[in-house]
Coordinates of C-alpha atoms and ligand atoms in Angstrom, one line a residue:
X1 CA 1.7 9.8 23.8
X2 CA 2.3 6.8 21.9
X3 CA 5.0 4.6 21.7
X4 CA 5.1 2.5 18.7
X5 CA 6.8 -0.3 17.3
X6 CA 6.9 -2.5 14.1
X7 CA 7.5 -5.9 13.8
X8 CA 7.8 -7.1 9.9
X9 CA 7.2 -10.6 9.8
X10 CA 7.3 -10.6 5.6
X11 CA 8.9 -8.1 3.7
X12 CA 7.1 -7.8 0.8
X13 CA 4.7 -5.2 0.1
X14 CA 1.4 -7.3 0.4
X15 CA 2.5 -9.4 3.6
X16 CA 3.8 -6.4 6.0
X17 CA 2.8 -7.3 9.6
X18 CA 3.1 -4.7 12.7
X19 CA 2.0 -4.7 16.0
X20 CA 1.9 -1.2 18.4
X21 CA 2.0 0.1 21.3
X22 CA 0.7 2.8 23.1
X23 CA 2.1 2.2 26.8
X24 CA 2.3 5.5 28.1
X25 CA -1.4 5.6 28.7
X26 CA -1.9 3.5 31.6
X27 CA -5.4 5.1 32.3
X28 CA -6.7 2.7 29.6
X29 CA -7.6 -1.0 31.1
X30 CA -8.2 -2.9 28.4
X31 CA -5.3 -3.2 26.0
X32 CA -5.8 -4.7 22.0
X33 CA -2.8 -6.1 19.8
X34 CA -3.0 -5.7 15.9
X35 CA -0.9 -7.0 13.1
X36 CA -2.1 -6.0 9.8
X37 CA -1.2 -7.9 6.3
X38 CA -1.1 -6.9 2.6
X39 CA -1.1 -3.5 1.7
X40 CA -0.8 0.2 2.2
X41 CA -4.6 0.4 2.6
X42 CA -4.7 -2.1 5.4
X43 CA -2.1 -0.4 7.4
X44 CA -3.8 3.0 7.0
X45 CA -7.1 1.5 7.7
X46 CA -5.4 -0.2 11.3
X47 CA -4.6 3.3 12.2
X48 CA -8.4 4.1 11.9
X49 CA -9.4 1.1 13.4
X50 CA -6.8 2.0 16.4
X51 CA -8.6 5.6 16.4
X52 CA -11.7 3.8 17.0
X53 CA -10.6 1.5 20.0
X54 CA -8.8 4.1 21.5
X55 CA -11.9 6.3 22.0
X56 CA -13.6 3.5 23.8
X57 CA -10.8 3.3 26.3
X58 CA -8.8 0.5 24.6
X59 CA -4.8 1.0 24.7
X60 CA -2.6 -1.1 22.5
X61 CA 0.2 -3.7 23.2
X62 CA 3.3 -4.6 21.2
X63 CA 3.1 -8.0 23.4
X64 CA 0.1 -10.2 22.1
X65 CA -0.1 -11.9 25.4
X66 CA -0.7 -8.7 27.3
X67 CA -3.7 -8.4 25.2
X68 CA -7.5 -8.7 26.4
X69 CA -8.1 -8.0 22.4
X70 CA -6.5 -9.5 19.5
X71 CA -7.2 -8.4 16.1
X72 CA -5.9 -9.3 12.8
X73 CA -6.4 -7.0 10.1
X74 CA -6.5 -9.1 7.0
X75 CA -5.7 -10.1 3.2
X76 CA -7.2 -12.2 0.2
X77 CA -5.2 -11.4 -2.2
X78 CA -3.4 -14.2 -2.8
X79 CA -4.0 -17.8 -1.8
X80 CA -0.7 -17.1 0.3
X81 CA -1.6 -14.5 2.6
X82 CA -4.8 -16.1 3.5
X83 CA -2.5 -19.2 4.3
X84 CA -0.2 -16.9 6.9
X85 CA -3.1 -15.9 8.3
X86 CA -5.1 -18.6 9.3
X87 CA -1.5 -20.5 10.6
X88 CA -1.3 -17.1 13.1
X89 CA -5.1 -17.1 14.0
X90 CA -4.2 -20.8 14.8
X91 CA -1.3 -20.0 17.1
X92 CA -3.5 -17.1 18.6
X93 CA -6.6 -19.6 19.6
X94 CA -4.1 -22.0 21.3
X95 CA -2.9 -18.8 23.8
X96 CA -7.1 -18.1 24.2
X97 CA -7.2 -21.7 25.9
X98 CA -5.2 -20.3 28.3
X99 CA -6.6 -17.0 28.7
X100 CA -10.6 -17.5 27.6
X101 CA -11.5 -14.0 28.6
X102 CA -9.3 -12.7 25.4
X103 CA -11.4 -11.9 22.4
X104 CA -9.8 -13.0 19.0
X105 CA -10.7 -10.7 16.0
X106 CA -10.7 -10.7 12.1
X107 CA -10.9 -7.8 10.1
X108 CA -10.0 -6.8 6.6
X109 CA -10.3 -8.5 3.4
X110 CA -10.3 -12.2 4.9
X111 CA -13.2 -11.2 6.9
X112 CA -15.2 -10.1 4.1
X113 CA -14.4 -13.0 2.0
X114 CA -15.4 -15.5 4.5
X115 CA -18.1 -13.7 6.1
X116 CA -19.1 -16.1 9.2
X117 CA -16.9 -19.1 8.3
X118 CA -14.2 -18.1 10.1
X119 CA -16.0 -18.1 13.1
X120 CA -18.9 -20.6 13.2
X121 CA -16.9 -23.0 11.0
X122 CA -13.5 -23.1 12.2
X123 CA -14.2 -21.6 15.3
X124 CA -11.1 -19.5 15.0
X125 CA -12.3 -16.1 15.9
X126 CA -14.4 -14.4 17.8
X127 CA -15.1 -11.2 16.1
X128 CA -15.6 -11.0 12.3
X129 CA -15.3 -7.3 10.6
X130 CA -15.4 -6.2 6.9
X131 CA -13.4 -3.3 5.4
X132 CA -16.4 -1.0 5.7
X133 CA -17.5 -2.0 9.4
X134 CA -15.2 -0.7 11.8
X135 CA -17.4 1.9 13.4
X136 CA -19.2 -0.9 14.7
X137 CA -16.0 -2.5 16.3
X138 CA -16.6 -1.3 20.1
X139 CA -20.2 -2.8 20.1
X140 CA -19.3 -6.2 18.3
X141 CA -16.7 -6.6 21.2
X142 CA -19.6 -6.0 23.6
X143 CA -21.8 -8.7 21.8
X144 CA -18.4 -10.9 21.4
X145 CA -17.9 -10.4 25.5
X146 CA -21.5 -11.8 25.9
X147 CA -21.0 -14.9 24.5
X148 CA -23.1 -13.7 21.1
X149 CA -21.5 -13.6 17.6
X150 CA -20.2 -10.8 16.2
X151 CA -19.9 -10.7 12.9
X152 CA -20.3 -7.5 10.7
X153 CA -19.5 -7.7 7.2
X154 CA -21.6 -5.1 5.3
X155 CA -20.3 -3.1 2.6
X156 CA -21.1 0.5 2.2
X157 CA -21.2 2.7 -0.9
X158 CA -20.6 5.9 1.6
X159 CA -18.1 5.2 3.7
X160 CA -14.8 6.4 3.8
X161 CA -14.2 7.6 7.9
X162 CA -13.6 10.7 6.4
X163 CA -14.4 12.4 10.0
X164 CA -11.9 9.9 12.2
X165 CA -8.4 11.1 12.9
X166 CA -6.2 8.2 12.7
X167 CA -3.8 7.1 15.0
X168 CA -0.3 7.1 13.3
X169 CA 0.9 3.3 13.8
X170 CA 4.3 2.5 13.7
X171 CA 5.3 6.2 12.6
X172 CA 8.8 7.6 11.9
X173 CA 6.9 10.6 12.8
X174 CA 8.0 12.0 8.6
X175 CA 5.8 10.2 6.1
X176 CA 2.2 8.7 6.5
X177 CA -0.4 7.4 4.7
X178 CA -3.9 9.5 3.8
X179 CA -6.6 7.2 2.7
X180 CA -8.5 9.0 -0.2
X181 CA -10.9 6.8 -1.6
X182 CA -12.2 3.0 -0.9
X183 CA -12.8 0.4 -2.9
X184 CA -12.6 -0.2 -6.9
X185 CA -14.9 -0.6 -10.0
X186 CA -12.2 -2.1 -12.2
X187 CA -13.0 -5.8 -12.3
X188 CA -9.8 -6.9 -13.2
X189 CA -11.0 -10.5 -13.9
X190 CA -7.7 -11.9 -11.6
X191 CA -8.6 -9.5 -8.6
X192 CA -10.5 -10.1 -5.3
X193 CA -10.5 -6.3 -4.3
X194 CA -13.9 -5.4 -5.6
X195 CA -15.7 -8.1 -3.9
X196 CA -14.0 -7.5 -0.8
X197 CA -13.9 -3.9 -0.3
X198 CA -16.9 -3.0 -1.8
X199 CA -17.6 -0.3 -4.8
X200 CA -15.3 2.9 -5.4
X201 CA -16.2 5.8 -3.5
X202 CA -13.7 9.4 -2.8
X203 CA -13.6 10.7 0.2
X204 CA -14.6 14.4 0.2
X205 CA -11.1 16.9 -0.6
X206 CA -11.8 19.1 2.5
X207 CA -11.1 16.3 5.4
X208 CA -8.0 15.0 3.0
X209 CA -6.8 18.3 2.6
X210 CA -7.0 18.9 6.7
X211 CA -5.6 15.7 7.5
X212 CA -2.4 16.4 5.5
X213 CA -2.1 20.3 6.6
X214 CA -2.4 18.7 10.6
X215 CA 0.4 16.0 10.1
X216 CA 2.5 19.0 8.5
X217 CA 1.7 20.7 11.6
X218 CA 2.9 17.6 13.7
X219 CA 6.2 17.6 11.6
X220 CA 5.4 15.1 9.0
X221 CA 6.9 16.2 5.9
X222 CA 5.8 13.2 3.3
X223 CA 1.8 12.3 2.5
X224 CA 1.1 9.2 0.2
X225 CA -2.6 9.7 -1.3
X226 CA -3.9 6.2 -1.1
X227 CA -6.7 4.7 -3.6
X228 CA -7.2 1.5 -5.2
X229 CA -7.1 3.5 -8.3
X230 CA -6.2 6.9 -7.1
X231 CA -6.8 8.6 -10.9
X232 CA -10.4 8.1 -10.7
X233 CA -10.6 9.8 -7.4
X234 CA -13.8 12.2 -7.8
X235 CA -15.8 14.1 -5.3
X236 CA -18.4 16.6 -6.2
X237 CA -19.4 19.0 -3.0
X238 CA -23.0 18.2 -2.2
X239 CA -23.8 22.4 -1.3
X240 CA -21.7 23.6 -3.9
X241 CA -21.3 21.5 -6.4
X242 CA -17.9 22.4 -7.1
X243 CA -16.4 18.7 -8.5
X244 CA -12.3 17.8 -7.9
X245 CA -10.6 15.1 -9.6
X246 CA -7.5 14.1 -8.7
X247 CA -5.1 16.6 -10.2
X248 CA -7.1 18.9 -8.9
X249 CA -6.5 17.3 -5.2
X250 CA -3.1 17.4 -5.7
X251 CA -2.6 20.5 -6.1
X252 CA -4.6 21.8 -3.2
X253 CA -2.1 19.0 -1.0
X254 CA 0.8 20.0 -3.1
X255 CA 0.3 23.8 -2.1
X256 CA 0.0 22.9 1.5
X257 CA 3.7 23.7 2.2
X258 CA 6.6 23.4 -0.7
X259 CA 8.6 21.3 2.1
X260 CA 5.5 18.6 2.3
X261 CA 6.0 16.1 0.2
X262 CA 3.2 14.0 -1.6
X263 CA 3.2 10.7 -3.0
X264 CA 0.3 8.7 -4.6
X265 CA -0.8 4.8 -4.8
X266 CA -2.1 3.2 -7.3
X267 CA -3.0 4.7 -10.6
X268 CA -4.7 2.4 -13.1
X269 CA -2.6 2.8 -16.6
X270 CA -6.1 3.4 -18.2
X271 CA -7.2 6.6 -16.1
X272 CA -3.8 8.5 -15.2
X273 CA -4.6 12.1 -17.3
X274 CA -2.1 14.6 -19.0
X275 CA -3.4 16.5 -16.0
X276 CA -2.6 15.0 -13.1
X277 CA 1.1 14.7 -15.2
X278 CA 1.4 18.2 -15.6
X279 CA 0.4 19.0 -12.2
X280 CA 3.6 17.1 -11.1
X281 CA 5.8 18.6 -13.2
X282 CA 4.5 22.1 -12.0
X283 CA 4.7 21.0 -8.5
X284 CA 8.6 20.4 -7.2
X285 CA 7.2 19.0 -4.2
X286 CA 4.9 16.3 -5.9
X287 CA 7.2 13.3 -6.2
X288 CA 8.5 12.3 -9.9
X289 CA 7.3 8.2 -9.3
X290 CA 4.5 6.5 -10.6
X291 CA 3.3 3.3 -9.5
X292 CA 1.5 2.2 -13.2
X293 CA 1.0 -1.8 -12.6
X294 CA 1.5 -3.5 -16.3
X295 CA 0.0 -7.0 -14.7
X296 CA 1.4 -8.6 -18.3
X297 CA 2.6 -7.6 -21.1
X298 CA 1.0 -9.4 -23.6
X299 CA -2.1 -7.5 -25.6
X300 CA -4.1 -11.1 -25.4
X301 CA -3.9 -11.8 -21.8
X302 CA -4.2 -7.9 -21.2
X303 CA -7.5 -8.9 -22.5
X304 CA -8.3 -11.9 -20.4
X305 CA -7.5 -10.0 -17.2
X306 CA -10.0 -7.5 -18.2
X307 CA -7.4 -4.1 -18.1
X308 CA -9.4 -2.5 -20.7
X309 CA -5.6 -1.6 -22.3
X310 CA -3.2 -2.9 -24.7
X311 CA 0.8 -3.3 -25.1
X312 CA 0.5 -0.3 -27.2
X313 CA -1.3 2.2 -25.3
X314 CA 0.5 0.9 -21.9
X315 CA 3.4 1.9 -24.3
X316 CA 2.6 5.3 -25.4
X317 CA 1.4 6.0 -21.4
X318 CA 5.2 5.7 -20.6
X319 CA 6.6 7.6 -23.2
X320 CA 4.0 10.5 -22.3
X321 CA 4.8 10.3 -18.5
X322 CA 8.6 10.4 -19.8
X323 CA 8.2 13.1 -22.4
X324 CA 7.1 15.5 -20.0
X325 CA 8.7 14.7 -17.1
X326 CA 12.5 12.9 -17.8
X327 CA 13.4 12.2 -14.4
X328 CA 10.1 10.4 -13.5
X329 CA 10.5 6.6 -11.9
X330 CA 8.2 4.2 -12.9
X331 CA 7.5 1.1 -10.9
X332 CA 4.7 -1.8 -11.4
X333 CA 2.8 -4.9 -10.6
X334 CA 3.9 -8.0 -12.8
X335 CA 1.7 -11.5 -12.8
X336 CA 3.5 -14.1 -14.1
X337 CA 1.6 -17.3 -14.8
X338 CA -1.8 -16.6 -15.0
X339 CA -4.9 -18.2 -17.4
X340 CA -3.9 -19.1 -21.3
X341 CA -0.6 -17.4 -20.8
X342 CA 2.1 -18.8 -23.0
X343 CA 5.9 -18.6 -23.7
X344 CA 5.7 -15.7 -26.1
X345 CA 3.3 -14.1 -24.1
X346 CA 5.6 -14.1 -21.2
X347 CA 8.1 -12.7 -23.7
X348 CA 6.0 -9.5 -24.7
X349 CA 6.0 -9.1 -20.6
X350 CA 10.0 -9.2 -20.3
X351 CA 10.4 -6.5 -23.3
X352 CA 7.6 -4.5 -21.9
X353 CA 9.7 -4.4 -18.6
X354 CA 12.9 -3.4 -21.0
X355 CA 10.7 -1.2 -22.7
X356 CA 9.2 1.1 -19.4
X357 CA 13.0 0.5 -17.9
X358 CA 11.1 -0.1 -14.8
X359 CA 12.7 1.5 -11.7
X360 CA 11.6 -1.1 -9.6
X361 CA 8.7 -3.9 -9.7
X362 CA 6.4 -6.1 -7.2
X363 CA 6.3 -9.4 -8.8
X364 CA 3.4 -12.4 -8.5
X365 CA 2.6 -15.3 -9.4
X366 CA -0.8 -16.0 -10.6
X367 CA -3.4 -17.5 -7.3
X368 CA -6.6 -18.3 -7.9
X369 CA -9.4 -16.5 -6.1
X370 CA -12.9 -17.6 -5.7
X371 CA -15.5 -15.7 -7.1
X372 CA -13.4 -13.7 -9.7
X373 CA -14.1 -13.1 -12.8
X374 CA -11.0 -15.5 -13.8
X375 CA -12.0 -18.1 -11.5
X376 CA -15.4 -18.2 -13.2
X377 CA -14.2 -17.9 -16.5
X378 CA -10.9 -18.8 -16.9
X379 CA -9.1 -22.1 -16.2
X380 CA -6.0 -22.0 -13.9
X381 CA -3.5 -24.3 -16.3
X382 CA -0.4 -22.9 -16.2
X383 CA 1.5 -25.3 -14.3
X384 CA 3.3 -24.6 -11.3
X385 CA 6.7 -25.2 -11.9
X386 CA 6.2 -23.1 -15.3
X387 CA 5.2 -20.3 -13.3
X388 CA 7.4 -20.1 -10.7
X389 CA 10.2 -20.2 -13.9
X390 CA 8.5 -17.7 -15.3
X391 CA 8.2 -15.9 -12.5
X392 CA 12.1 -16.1 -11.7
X393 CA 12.8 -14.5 -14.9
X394 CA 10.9 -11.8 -14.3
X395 CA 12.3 -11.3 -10.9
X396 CA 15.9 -11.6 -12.3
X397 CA 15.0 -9.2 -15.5
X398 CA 13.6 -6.7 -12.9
X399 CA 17.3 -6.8 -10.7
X400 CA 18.8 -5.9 -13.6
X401 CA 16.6 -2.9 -14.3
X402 CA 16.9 -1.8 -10.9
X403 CA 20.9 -2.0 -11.0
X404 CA 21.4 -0.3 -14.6
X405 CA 18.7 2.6 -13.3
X406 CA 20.9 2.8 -10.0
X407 CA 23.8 2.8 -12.0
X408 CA 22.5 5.9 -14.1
X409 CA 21.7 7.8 -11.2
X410 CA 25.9 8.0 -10.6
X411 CA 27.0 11.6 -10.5
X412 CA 23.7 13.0 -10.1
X413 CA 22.5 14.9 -7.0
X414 CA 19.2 14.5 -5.3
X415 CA 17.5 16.1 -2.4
X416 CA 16.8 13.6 -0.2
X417 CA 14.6 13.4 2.8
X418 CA 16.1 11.9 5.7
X419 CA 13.9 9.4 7.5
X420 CA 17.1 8.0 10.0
X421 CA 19.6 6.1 10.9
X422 CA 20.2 3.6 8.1
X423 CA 20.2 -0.4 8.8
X424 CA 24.0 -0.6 8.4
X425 CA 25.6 1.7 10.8
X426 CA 24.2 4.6 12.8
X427 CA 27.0 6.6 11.3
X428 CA 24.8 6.8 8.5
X429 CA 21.4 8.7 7.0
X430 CA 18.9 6.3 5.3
X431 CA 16.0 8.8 2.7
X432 CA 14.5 9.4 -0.5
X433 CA 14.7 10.9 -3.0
X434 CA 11.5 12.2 -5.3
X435 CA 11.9 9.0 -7.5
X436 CA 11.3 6.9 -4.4
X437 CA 15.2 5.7 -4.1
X438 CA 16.6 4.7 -0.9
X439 CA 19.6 6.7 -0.5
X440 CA 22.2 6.3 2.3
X441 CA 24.9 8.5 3.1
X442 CA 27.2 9.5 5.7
X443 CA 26.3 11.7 8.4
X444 CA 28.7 15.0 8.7
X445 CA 30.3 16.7 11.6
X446 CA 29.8 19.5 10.1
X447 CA 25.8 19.9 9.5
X448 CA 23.7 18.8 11.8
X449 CA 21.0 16.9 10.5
X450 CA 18.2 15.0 11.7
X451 CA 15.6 12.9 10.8
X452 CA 12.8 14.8 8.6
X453 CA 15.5 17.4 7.2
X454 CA 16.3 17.7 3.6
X455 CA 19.8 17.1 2.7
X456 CA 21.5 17.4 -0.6
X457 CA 23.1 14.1 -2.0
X458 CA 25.4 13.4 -4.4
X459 CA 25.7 9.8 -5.6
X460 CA 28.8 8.1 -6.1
X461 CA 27.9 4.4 -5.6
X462 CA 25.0 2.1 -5.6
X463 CA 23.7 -1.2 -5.2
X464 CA 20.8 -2.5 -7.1
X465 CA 18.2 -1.5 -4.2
X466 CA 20.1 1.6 -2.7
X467 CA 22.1 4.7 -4.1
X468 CA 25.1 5.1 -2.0
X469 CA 26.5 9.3 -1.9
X470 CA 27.8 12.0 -0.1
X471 CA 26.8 15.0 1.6
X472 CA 27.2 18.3 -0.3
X473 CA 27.9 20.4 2.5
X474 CA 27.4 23.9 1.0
X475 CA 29.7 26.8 2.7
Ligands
LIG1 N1 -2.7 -13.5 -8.2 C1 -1.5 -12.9 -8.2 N2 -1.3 -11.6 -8.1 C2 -2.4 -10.8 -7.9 N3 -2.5 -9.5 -7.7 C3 -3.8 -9.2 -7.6 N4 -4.6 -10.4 -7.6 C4 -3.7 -11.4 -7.8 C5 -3.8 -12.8 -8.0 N5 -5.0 -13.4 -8.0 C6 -1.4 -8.6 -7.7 C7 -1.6 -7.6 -8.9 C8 -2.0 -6.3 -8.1 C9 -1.2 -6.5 -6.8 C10 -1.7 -5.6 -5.7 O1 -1.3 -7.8 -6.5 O2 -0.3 -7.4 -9.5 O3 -1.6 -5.1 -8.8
LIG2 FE1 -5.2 -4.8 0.4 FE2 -6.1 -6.0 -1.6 FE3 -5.1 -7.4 0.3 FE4 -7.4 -6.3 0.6 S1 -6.9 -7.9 -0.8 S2 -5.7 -6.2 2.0 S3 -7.1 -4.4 -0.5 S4 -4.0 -6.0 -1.0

């Protein structure tokens, strides 16, 4: 039933944009346009939000000009991506002056940040909703089409729309997202999060556990668990009493089928358990990848930025998740830059980054946000241009790492799941493997494949971002 498309305006993982389409339907008369910035949890949160609307009779459009409805689902976590945002909510108000009758929405992160300044100050928007509003979407619209402002920005310390089936946005049809808890109690002192999307709450394992059996029904055959800080995911059954942590839930998603796979995102160095490591070891189908954010490498600024760890015990976390499981990838989130840091600070970070041998890395530079913990305490006094230099060391540290852990991957084999064609040439498959690799190979005139099979790869090339191999075509 629906036809989706994506548009990526930004490739990086916190400034993804997509729009979608559901054309088929054309019993619905109204029609909304979405792009949605930053990160995993905003995308799966669009598809909730598109859940939503789409029970109130709203279709979608790829083609913003089409729309009666245009909503922007929203990020704060750097001074950037509130910048891209505001320069496309300017570009949308100039269309509305042509088309009045077309509401203009903010959602997300930016929305809860600002609260009403969006749309009483700058007159940019129309309809202003936080992270933990969007049930109250269809009736703001009906307040926003009667001239009245609509502005819902309450945060909730139950919420998690647990009970709404989202609609998969921009799917390949063979991986999607599962929301299974909002919001975060950390207070790193650099991060906006916890003022934006409220405190940390799980959603309950049953609805979690249905949603992934459902989209293995449909065909999917990946999950990635999504949590701010998926290790402290916790739900206690209110009739029984009967508590599940996170190892816990992945074994119940892990035993849904061994040809589902499941993936997680994010797990705070601090809280990932022995447990939840031997679980994936047990489990073949629970991917061998951590995403275990160092933010810096230095025990001081550790300190500053409030990660309740040091260099030492980040250390040791590594060498555990290697210890028992070898083949595990590890990836992470780097700030370079931020309050009091100096040179040899910035040193501990690049041999912390030789140390873990990280797979691959998301890489900042430090931004300011009002009302953290940073911002109150802290002074911003790393200069620019020493950032960005910083910054480009890490970056060209990180392509090395990526190229020498490609590089040892030559000769190995890996089951990878194919997801399609790959960029380069439709001659080709583009999957995974467990470790989160990209690996492309040819396709063969002997097996037929398609998208959402497993195929067995061996790898005889690779760039720093891909693993180039062959089909092992088994007689
Ligand atoms: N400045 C730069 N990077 C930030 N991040 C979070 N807040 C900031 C900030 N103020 C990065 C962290 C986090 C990732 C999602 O974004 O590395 O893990
Ligand atoms: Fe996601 Fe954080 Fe950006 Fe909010 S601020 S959209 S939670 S990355």
């Amino acid at each position: 039933m629906f036809d989706i498309a994506q548009k990526t305006i930004d490739e990086t993982r916190q400034g993804e944009a997509y729009s979608v389409e559901l054309d088929s339907d054309h019993s619905l008369n109204k029609r909304f346009y979405i792009e949605s910035y930053g990160c995993q949890m905003n995308f799966s949160d669009s598809e909730i939000i598109a859940s939503i609307l789409h029970a109130e009779g709203f279709g979608a459009t790829r083609d913003h000009e089409q729309a009666d409805l245009i909503l922007l689902n929203t990020c704060s976590i750097r001074e950037k991506a509130e910048q891209t945002v505001r320069k496309r909510l300017t570009e949308f108000r100039k269309l509305k002056k042509e088309k009045p009758g077309m509401l203009i929405g903010v959602l997300g992160c930016m929305a809860e940040r600002l609260k009403t300044k969006l749309l009483e100050e700058e007159k940019l928007v129309d309809i202003v909703v936080g992270p933990d509003a969007y049930r109250s979407l269809p009736h703001l619209i009906d307040e926003a089409e009667t001239g009245t402002k609509a502005v819902n920005v309450l945060l909730s310390r139950e919420e998690t729309y647990a009970d709404i089936s989202p609609v998969r946005l921009n799917s390949n049809g063979i991986t999607a997202f599962v929301s299974i808890m909002r919001g975060c109690n950390n207070m790193c002192s650099f991060c906006v999060v916890p003022f934006t999307r409220g405190r940390e709450r799980s959603r309950d394992d049953a609805s979690i556990v249905q949603e992934c059996r459902d989209l293995f029904q449909q065909g999917y055959k990946e999950v990635t668990l999504l949590g701010q800080n998926v290790d402290s995911y916790y739900w206690v059954d209110p009739q029984t009493n009967h508590a599940v942590d996170f190892a816990m839930l992945l074994e119940k998603i892990a035993r849904i089928d061994p040809s589902l796979r499941v993936r997680f995102s994010t797990s705070h160095p601090k809280d990932i358990t022995d447990k939840v490591l031997y679980t994936m070891k047990a489990y073949d189908n629970i991917c061998k990848y951590i995403h275990l954010p160092l933010q810096s490498g230095s025990t001081r600024v550790l300190q500053l930025m409030n990660r309740t760890y040091t260099r030492e015990w980040y250390k040791a976390k590594v060498n555990r998740i290697k210890e028992i499981m070898q083949d595990c990838a590890i990836s992470s989130d780097i700030i370079a830059g931020f309050c009091t840091e100096e040179e040899k600070d910035h040193e501990d970070t690049l041999e912390m980054m030789r140390y873990a041998g990280y797979d691959y890395s998301y890489m900042f530079s430090y931004s300011e946000r009002p009302g953290t913990l940073a911002a109150k305490r802290y002074q911003d006094d790393v200069p620019a241009e020493t950032k960005k230099r910083r910054l480009e060391e890490i970056v060209s540290l990180q392509n090395k790492l990526s190229l020498e852990s490609n590089q040892r991957d030559l000769g190995k084999t890996f089951e990878v799941l194919i997801e399609g064609n790959s960029k380069k040439s439709e001659a080709q498959w583009m999957g995974r493997n467990s470790q989160n690799k990209v690996v492309v190979f040819d396709k063969s005139d002997r097996l037929t494949l398609k998208p959402g099979d497993y195929a067995m790869v061996k790898i005889n090339d690779c760039t720093q971002g891909t693993l180039l191999g062959q089909l092992i075509v088994s007689n």
